[in-house]
Amino acid sequence: MDTHLTLEFGHRDPLPAGHADEVRTPDVLVERFLRKYTDPGDRVLDPFAGFGTTLVAADRLGRVPFGVEYERDRVAAIRDRLGGDHGGEIRHGSALDLDGSWFPPCDCCFTSPPFMTHSIDLNPFENYEGESTYADYLDDIEAAFRGVASAMAPGGTVVVDVVNLREGDHVTPLAFDVADRVSEVLRFDGEVVIEWEGDGYEDTPGCYGYGFDHSYCLVFEKGSSE
Ligand SMILES: C[S@@+](CC[C@H](N)C(=O)[O-])C[C@H]1O[C@@H](n2cnc3c(N)ncnc32)[C@H](O)[C@@H]1O
């Protein structure tokens, strides 16, 4: 795959009523990576499933969706979007508890984890309720991806959609810190830089952007002997 992509920002479907401003991943990004790293029939995991962009794209492409989501109403929204006969499973729970017993081994994971900056003290893994520090957050990232690693088939690919975050003249290097911590549990294979075009990718609350016009997809692999 190219290490630099230019994509049009946007979403295929509207969100359920009352959720219009929620952050979600552009379908075009997910599809690009699923086409590259999976074949029809492969199992696709998203441990931070949100409203199901990855899982719905997987189903549309003939892959089998497996997901975890912390918010009960989002789990319901995903199940609604997927319908009944996708062959996978969507669990309500925390990705921090994920292990290899939850699902059959997955071939690919594409996920957009919750973000954190140096300046907040709320816990992203409890949807910004409860306290956390940035250091705790990075520990939780490593723990969550240790669970992801255990849920992957040998040789499976894990793609993590992240950004650095600019607030005024301060930048939280989240993408680089996540790369560092996930590398503790999966082999880092490099990053793809996504340059975003079109409306919606602005430095606007609730949208992608966070002070930059690009994001990163970090690509990891589970070793074939693990
Ligand atoms: C950036 S959003 C994912 C958006 C998703 N890719 C989409 O397009 O809808 C991160 C998601 O992680 C969920 N989340 C937060 N903490 C979690 C946890 N401990 N376990 C699982 N999901 C969690 C949030 O509720 C949110 O839906």
mmCIF file of C-alpha atoms and ligand atoms in Angstrom:
data_model
loop_
_atom_site.group_PDB
_atom_site.id
_atom_site.type_symbol
_atom_site.label_atom_id
_atom_site.label_comp_id
_atom_site.label_asym_id
_atom_site.label_seq_id
_atom_site.Cartn_x
_atom_site.Cartn_y
_atom_site.Cartn_z
ATOM 1 C CA MET A 1 0.000 0.000 0.000
ATOM 2 C CA ASP A 2 1.138 3.586 -0.624
ATOM 3 C CA THR A 3 2.398 5.305 2.515
ATOM 4 C CA HIS A 4 0.544 8.524 1.610
ATOM 5 C CA LEU A 5 -3.116 8.641 0.608
ATOM 6 C CA THR A 6 -5.350 11.597 -0.240
ATOM 7 C CA LEU A 7 -8.991 10.870 0.569
ATOM 8 C CA GLU A 8 -12.246 12.797 0.523
ATOM 9 C CA PHE A 9 -13.649 13.180 4.045
ATOM 10 C CA GLY A 10 -17.237 12.020 4.494
ATOM 11 C CA HIS A 11 -19.641 9.325 5.636
ATOM 12 C CA ARG A 12 -21.951 7.082 3.656
ATOM 13 C CA ASP A 13 -24.902 7.050 6.076
ATOM 14 C CA PRO A 14 -26.380 9.489 8.605
ATOM 15 C CA LEU A 15 -26.055 8.606 12.295
ATOM 16 C CA PRO A 16 -29.094 7.652 14.402
ATOM 17 C CA ALA A 17 -31.223 10.576 15.663
ATOM 18 C CA GLY A 18 -29.604 12.410 18.561
ATOM 19 C CA HIS A 19 -26.060 11.373 17.608
ATOM 20 C CA ALA A 20 -25.413 13.630 14.619
ATOM 21 C CA ASP A 21 -22.279 15.243 16.092
ATOM 22 C CA GLU A 22 -20.505 12.093 17.253
ATOM 23 C CA VAL A 23 -17.017 11.333 15.972
ATOM 24 C CA ARG A 24 -16.765 8.438 13.547
ATOM 25 C CA THR A 25 -14.393 7.065 10.999
ATOM 26 C CA PRO A 26 -14.831 7.805 7.273
ATOM 27 C CA ASP A 27 -16.021 4.673 5.439
ATOM 28 C CA VAL A 28 -13.603 5.295 2.575
ATOM 29 C CA LEU A 29 -10.643 4.895 4.946
ATOM 30 C CA VAL A 30 -11.872 1.637 6.449
ATOM 31 C CA GLU A 31 -12.712 0.169 3.054
ATOM 32 C CA ARG A 32 -9.278 1.009 1.670
ATOM 33 C CA PHE A 33 -7.555 -0.967 4.421
ATOM 34 C CA LEU A 34 -10.025 -3.864 4.497
ATOM 35 C CA ARG A 35 -9.620 -4.358 0.744
ATOM 36 C CA LYS A 36 -5.849 -4.341 1.178
ATOM 37 C CA TYR A 37 -5.553 -6.645 4.187
ATOM 38 C CA THR A 38 -8.543 -9.008 3.999
ATOM 39 C CA ASP A 39 -10.303 -11.435 1.678
ATOM 40 C CA PRO A 40 -13.996 -12.327 1.579
ATOM 41 C CA GLY A 41 -14.855 -14.543 4.550
ATOM 42 C CA ASP A 42 -12.091 -13.136 6.767
ATOM 43 C CA ARG A 43 -12.942 -12.078 10.334
ATOM 44 C CA VAL A 44 -12.620 -8.350 11.044
ATOM 45 C CA LEU A 45 -12.355 -6.986 14.596
ATOM 46 C CA ASP A 46 -13.062 -3.505 15.940
ATOM 47 C CA PRO A 47 -12.577 -3.303 19.750
ATOM 48 C CA PHE A 48 -13.744 0.364 19.815
ATOM 49 C CA ALA A 49 -16.633 -0.165 17.457
ATOM 50 C CA GLY A 50 -18.501 3.139 17.954
ATOM 51 C CA PHE A 51 -21.422 3.254 15.532
ATOM 52 C CA GLY A 52 -19.966 0.390 13.538
ATOM 53 C CA THR A 53 -18.215 1.948 10.545
ATOM 54 C CA THR A 54 -15.589 -0.810 10.418
ATOM 55 C CA LEU A 55 -18.063 -3.594 11.086
ATOM 56 C CA VAL A 56 -20.651 -2.413 8.569
ATOM 57 C CA ALA A 57 -17.922 -1.956 5.925
ATOM 58 C CA ALA A 58 -16.641 -5.455 6.697
ATOM 59 C CA ASP A 59 -20.117 -6.911 6.259
ATOM 60 C CA ARG A 60 -20.657 -4.956 3.022
ATOM 61 C CA LEU A 61 -17.408 -6.415 1.659
ATOM 62 C CA GLY A 62 -18.351 -9.983 2.600
ATOM 63 C CA ARG A 63 -16.096 -10.170 5.668
ATOM 64 C CA VAL A 64 -17.356 -11.287 9.097
ATOM 65 C CA PRO A 65 -17.648 -8.540 11.756
ATOM 66 C CA PHE A 66 -16.601 -8.896 15.418
ATOM 67 C CA GLY A 67 -16.779 -5.871 17.692
ATOM 68 C CA VAL A 68 -16.664 -4.498 21.220
ATOM 69 C CA GLU A 69 -18.274 -1.235 22.284
ATOM 70 C CA TYR A 70 -18.597 0.371 25.716
ATOM 71 C CA GLU A 71 -21.828 2.302 25.134
ATOM 72 C CA ARG A 72 -24.931 0.135 25.150
ATOM 73 C CA ASP A 73 -26.877 2.392 22.752
ATOM 74 C CA ARG A 74 -24.050 2.203 20.198
ATOM 75 C CA VAL A 75 -24.049 -1.590 20.425
ATOM 76 C CA ALA A 76 -27.771 -1.484 19.635
ATOM 77 C CA ALA A 77 -27.126 0.899 16.722
ATOM 78 C CA ILE A 78 -24.468 -1.420 15.277
ATOM 79 C CA ARG A 79 -26.692 -4.488 15.594
ATOM 80 C CA ASP A 80 -29.469 -2.552 13.917
ATOM 81 C CA ARG A 81 -27.215 -1.483 11.037
ATOM 82 C CA LEU A 82 -25.818 -4.987 10.529
ATOM 83 C CA GLY A 83 -29.091 -6.906 10.637
ATOM 84 C CA GLY A 84 -29.241 -10.527 11.752
ATOM 85 C CA ASP A 85 -27.207 -12.764 9.463
ATOM 86 C CA HIS A 86 -23.668 -11.386 9.386
ATOM 87 C CA GLY A 87 -22.177 -14.438 11.123
ATOM 88 C CA GLY A 88 -20.135 -12.400 13.609
ATOM 89 C CA GLU A 89 -20.733 -10.993 17.095
ATOM 90 C CA ILE A 90 -20.985 -7.550 18.680
ATOM 91 C CA ARG A 91 -20.334 -7.442 22.432
ATOM 92 C CA HIS A 92 -21.214 -4.774 24.913
ATOM 93 C CA GLY A 93 -18.184 -4.378 27.199
ATOM 94 C CA SER A 94 -14.741 -2.883 27.589
ATOM 95 C CA ALA A 95 -11.871 -3.484 25.210
ATOM 96 C CA LEU A 96 -9.698 -3.526 28.324
ATOM 97 C CA ASP A 97 -11.216 -6.939 29.136
ATOM 98 C CA LEU A 98 -10.878 -8.390 25.621
ATOM 99 C CA ASP A 99 -8.963 -11.624 25.293
ATOM 100 C CA GLY A 100 -8.640 -14.476 22.845
ATOM 101 C CA SER A 101 -11.600 -16.366 24.326
ATOM 102 C CA TRP A 102 -14.168 -13.757 23.213
ATOM 103 C CA PHE A 103 -14.182 -14.426 19.465
ATOM 104 C CA PRO A 104 -12.695 -16.890 17.008
ATOM 105 C CA PRO A 105 -9.239 -15.685 15.839
ATOM 106 C CA CYS A 106 -9.576 -12.542 13.725
ATOM 107 C CA ASP A 107 -7.647 -11.895 10.517
ATOM 108 C CA CYS A 108 -7.667 -8.105 10.604
ATOM 109 C CA CYS A 109 -8.442 -5.350 13.081
ATOM 110 C CA PHE A 110 -9.222 -1.794 11.992
ATOM 111 C CA THR A 111 -9.985 0.538 14.866
ATOM 112 C CA SER A 112 -10.147 4.184 15.964
ATOM 113 C CA PRO A 113 -9.527 4.261 19.719
ATOM 114 C CA PRO A 114 -10.823 7.069 21.947
ATOM 115 C CA PHE A 115 -8.353 9.963 22.073
ATOM 116 C CA MET A 116 -6.759 11.879 24.951
ATOM 117 C CA THR A 117 -4.670 15.036 25.251
ATOM 118 C CA HIS A 118 -2.160 16.163 27.869
ATOM 119 C CA SER A 119 -4.704 18.746 29.049
ATOM 120 C CA ILE A 120 -7.629 16.559 30.141
ATOM 121 C CA ASP A 121 -7.943 14.371 33.235
ATOM 122 C CA LEU A 122 -11.043 12.326 32.325
ATOM 123 C CA ASN A 123 -10.854 8.679 31.345
ATOM 124 C CA PRO A 124 -11.366 8.048 27.598
ATOM 125 C CA PHE A 125 -11.859 4.331 28.287
ATOM 126 C CA GLU A 126 -14.946 5.173 30.341
ATOM 127 C CA ASN A 127 -16.099 7.675 27.743
ATOM 128 C CA TYR A 128 -14.615 10.634 29.631
ATOM 129 C CA GLU A 129 -16.280 9.820 32.946
ATOM 130 C CA GLY A 130 -13.952 8.957 35.822
ATOM 131 C CA GLU A 131 -10.412 10.235 36.143
ATOM 132 C CA SER A 132 -7.268 9.411 34.241
ATOM 133 C CA THR A 133 -3.872 10.833 33.421
ATOM 134 C CA TYR A 134 -2.206 10.740 30.022
ATOM 135 C CA ALA A 135 0.234 8.174 31.448
ATOM 136 C CA ASP A 136 -2.688 5.977 32.619
ATOM 137 C CA TYR A 137 -4.266 6.338 29.191
ATOM 138 C CA LEU A 138 -1.119 5.050 27.467
ATOM 139 C CA ASP A 139 -0.986 2.118 29.901
ATOM 140 C CA ASP A 140 -4.611 1.358 28.974
ATOM 141 C CA ILE A 141 -3.808 1.594 25.263
ATOM 142 C CA GLU A 142 -1.094 -1.012 25.703
ATOM 143 C CA ALA A 143 -3.435 -3.231 27.766
ATOM 144 C CA ALA A 144 -6.235 -2.963 25.198
ATOM 145 C CA PHE A 145 -3.938 -3.876 22.329
ATOM 146 C CA ARG A 146 -2.499 -6.765 24.321
ATOM 147 C CA GLY A 147 -6.088 -8.050 24.283
ATOM 148 C CA VAL A 148 -6.381 -7.304 20.572
ATOM 149 C CA ALA A 149 -3.156 -9.230 19.948
ATOM 150 C CA SER A 150 -4.585 -12.238 21.771
ATOM 151 C CA ALA A 151 -7.748 -12.045 19.645
ATOM 152 C CA MET A 152 -5.817 -12.062 16.350
ATOM 153 C CA ALA A 153 -4.887 -15.020 14.186
ATOM 154 C CA PRO A 154 -1.137 -15.476 13.620
ATOM 155 C CA GLY A 155 -0.066 -13.179 10.785
ATOM 156 C CA GLY A 156 -3.109 -10.932 11.286
ATOM 157 C CA THR A 157 -2.939 -7.201 10.578
ATOM 158 C CA VAL A 158 -3.963 -4.502 13.070
ATOM 159 C CA VAL A 159 -4.568 -0.960 11.769
ATOM 160 C CA VAL A 160 -4.937 1.892 14.271
ATOM 161 C CA ASP A 161 -6.442 5.191 13.084
ATOM 162 C CA VAL A 162 -4.926 8.040 15.158
ATOM 163 C CA VAL A 163 -3.945 11.711 15.068
ATOM 164 C CA ASN A 164 -1.681 14.094 16.903
ATOM 165 C CA LEU A 165 -3.728 16.795 18.622
ATOM 166 C CA ARG A 166 -2.955 20.499 18.526
ATOM 167 C CA GLU A 167 -4.445 22.827 21.156
ATOM 168 C CA GLY A 168 -3.189 26.365 20.568
ATOM 169 C CA ASP A 169 0.597 26.116 20.491
ATOM 170 C CA HIS A 170 0.696 22.760 22.296
ATOM 171 C CA VAL A 171 0.693 19.417 20.501
ATOM 172 C CA THR A 172 -0.076 16.077 22.174
ATOM 173 C CA PRO A 173 1.885 13.563 20.051
ATOM 174 C CA LEU A 174 -0.806 10.925 20.504
ATOM 175 C CA ALA A 175 -0.147 9.128 17.216
ATOM 176 C CA PHE A 176 3.517 8.672 18.059
ATOM 177 C CA ASP A 177 2.851 7.647 21.668
ATOM 178 C CA VAL A 178 0.243 5.092 20.556
ATOM 179 C CA ALA A 179 2.710 3.705 17.985
ATOM 180 C CA ASP A 180 5.267 3.322 20.749
ATOM 181 C CA ARG A 181 2.939 1.518 23.185
ATOM 182 C CA VAL A 182 1.185 -0.771 20.705
ATOM 183 C CA SER A 183 4.672 -1.770 19.467
ATOM 184 C CA GLU A 184 5.140 -3.397 22.877
ATOM 185 C CA VAL A 185 2.588 -6.079 21.933
ATOM 186 C CA LEU A 186 2.474 -6.192 18.107
ATOM 187 C CA ARG A 187 5.164 -5.774 15.426
ATOM 188 C CA PHE A 188 5.055 -2.242 13.980
ATOM 189 C CA ASP A 189 5.110 -2.241 10.190
ATOM 190 C CA GLY A 190 4.997 1.550 9.660
ATOM 191 C CA GLU A 191 2.427 4.268 9.098
ATOM 192 C CA VAL A 192 0.232 5.474 6.277
ATOM 193 C CA VAL A 193 -0.331 9.250 6.244
ATOM 194 C CA ILE A 194 -3.864 10.217 5.235
ATOM 195 C CA GLU A 195 -4.288 13.699 3.788
ATOM 196 C CA TRP A 196 -7.932 14.724 4.067
ATOM 197 C CA GLU A 197 -9.798 16.834 1.532
ATOM 198 C CA GLY A 198 -13.315 18.221 1.520
ATOM 199 C CA ASP A 199 -15.693 19.541 4.124
ATOM 200 C CA GLY A 200 -15.757 18.109 7.621
ATOM 201 C CA TYR A 201 -12.051 17.666 8.247
ATOM 202 C CA GLU A 202 -11.642 20.887 10.130
ATOM 203 C CA ASP A 203 -10.295 21.838 13.522
ATOM 204 C CA THR A 204 -13.835 21.667 14.850
ATOM 205 C CA PRO A 205 -15.148 19.905 17.945
ATOM 206 C CA GLY A 206 -16.804 16.638 16.996
ATOM 207 C CA CYS A 207 -14.929 16.352 13.714
ATOM 208 C CA TYR A 208 -11.639 14.893 12.716
ATOM 209 C CA GLY A 209 -8.825 17.366 12.319
ATOM 210 C CA TYR A 210 -7.656 18.256 15.785
ATOM 211 C CA GLY A 211 -5.425 20.980 14.404
ATOM 212 C CA PHE A 212 -4.006 19.074 11.444
ATOM 213 C CA ASP A 213 -5.203 18.254 7.934
ATOM 214 C CA HIS A 214 -3.942 14.681 8.092
ATOM 215 C CA SER A 215 -4.211 11.552 10.213
ATOM 216 C CA TYR A 216 -2.221 8.339 10.503
ATOM 217 C CA CYS A 217 -3.043 4.697 10.081
ATOM 218 C CA LEU A 218 -0.486 2.729 12.076
ATOM 219 C CA VAL A 219 -0.048 -0.791 10.717
ATOM 220 C CA PHE A 220 0.965 -3.677 13.000
ATOM 221 C CA GLU A 221 1.259 -7.398 12.514
ATOM 222 C CA LYS A 222 0.877 -10.336 14.850
ATOM 223 C CA GLY A 223 3.857 -12.599 14.224
ATOM 224 C CA SER A 224 2.998 -15.814 12.376
ATOM 225 C CA SER A 225 4.560 -17.951 15.099
ATOM 226 C CA GLU A 226 2.748 -16.255 18.019
HETATM 227 C C1 LIG B 1 -13.401 7.183 18.032
HETATM 228 S S1 LIG B 1 -14.813 6.294 18.537
HETATM 229 C C2 LIG B 1 -14.910 5.008 17.310
HETATM 230 C C3 LIG B 1 -15.696 5.436 16.113
HETATM 231 C C4 LIG B 1 -16.000 4.302 15.171
HETATM 232 N N1 LIG B 1 -14.845 3.908 14.418
HETATM 233 C C5 LIG B 1 -17.117 4.733 14.222
HETATM 234 O O1 LIG B 1 -16.842 5.097 13.089
HETATM 235 O O2 LIG B 1 -18.271 4.795 14.681
HETATM 236 C C6 LIG B 1 -14.252 5.400 19.934
HETATM 237 C C7 LIG B 1 -15.301 4.490 20.536
HETATM 238 O O3 LIG B 1 -14.689 3.753 21.606
HETATM 239 C C8 LIG B 1 -15.681 3.539 22.582
HETATM 240 N N2 LIG B 1 -15.031 3.188 23.838
HETATM 241 C C9 LIG B 1 -14.565 4.007 24.818
HETATM 242 N N3 LIG B 1 -14.037 3.275 25.813
HETATM 243 C C10 LIG B 1 -14.158 1.974 25.462
HETATM 244 C C11 LIG B 1 -13.805 0.752 26.083
HETATM 245 N N4 LIG B 1 -13.211 0.722 27.286
HETATM 246 N N5 LIG B 1 -14.071 -0.402 25.423
HETATM 247 C C12 LIG B 1 -14.688 -0.386 24.219
HETATM 248 N N6 LIG B 1 -15.082 0.756 23.594
HETATM 249 C C13 LIG B 1 -14.805 1.915 24.206
HETATM 250 C C14 LIG B 1 -16.460 4.846 22.613
HETATM 251 O O4 LIG B 1 -17.753 4.654 23.164
HETATM 252 C C15 LIG B 1 -16.495 5.221 21.120
HETATM 253 O O5 LIG B 1 -17.672 4.741 20.537
#
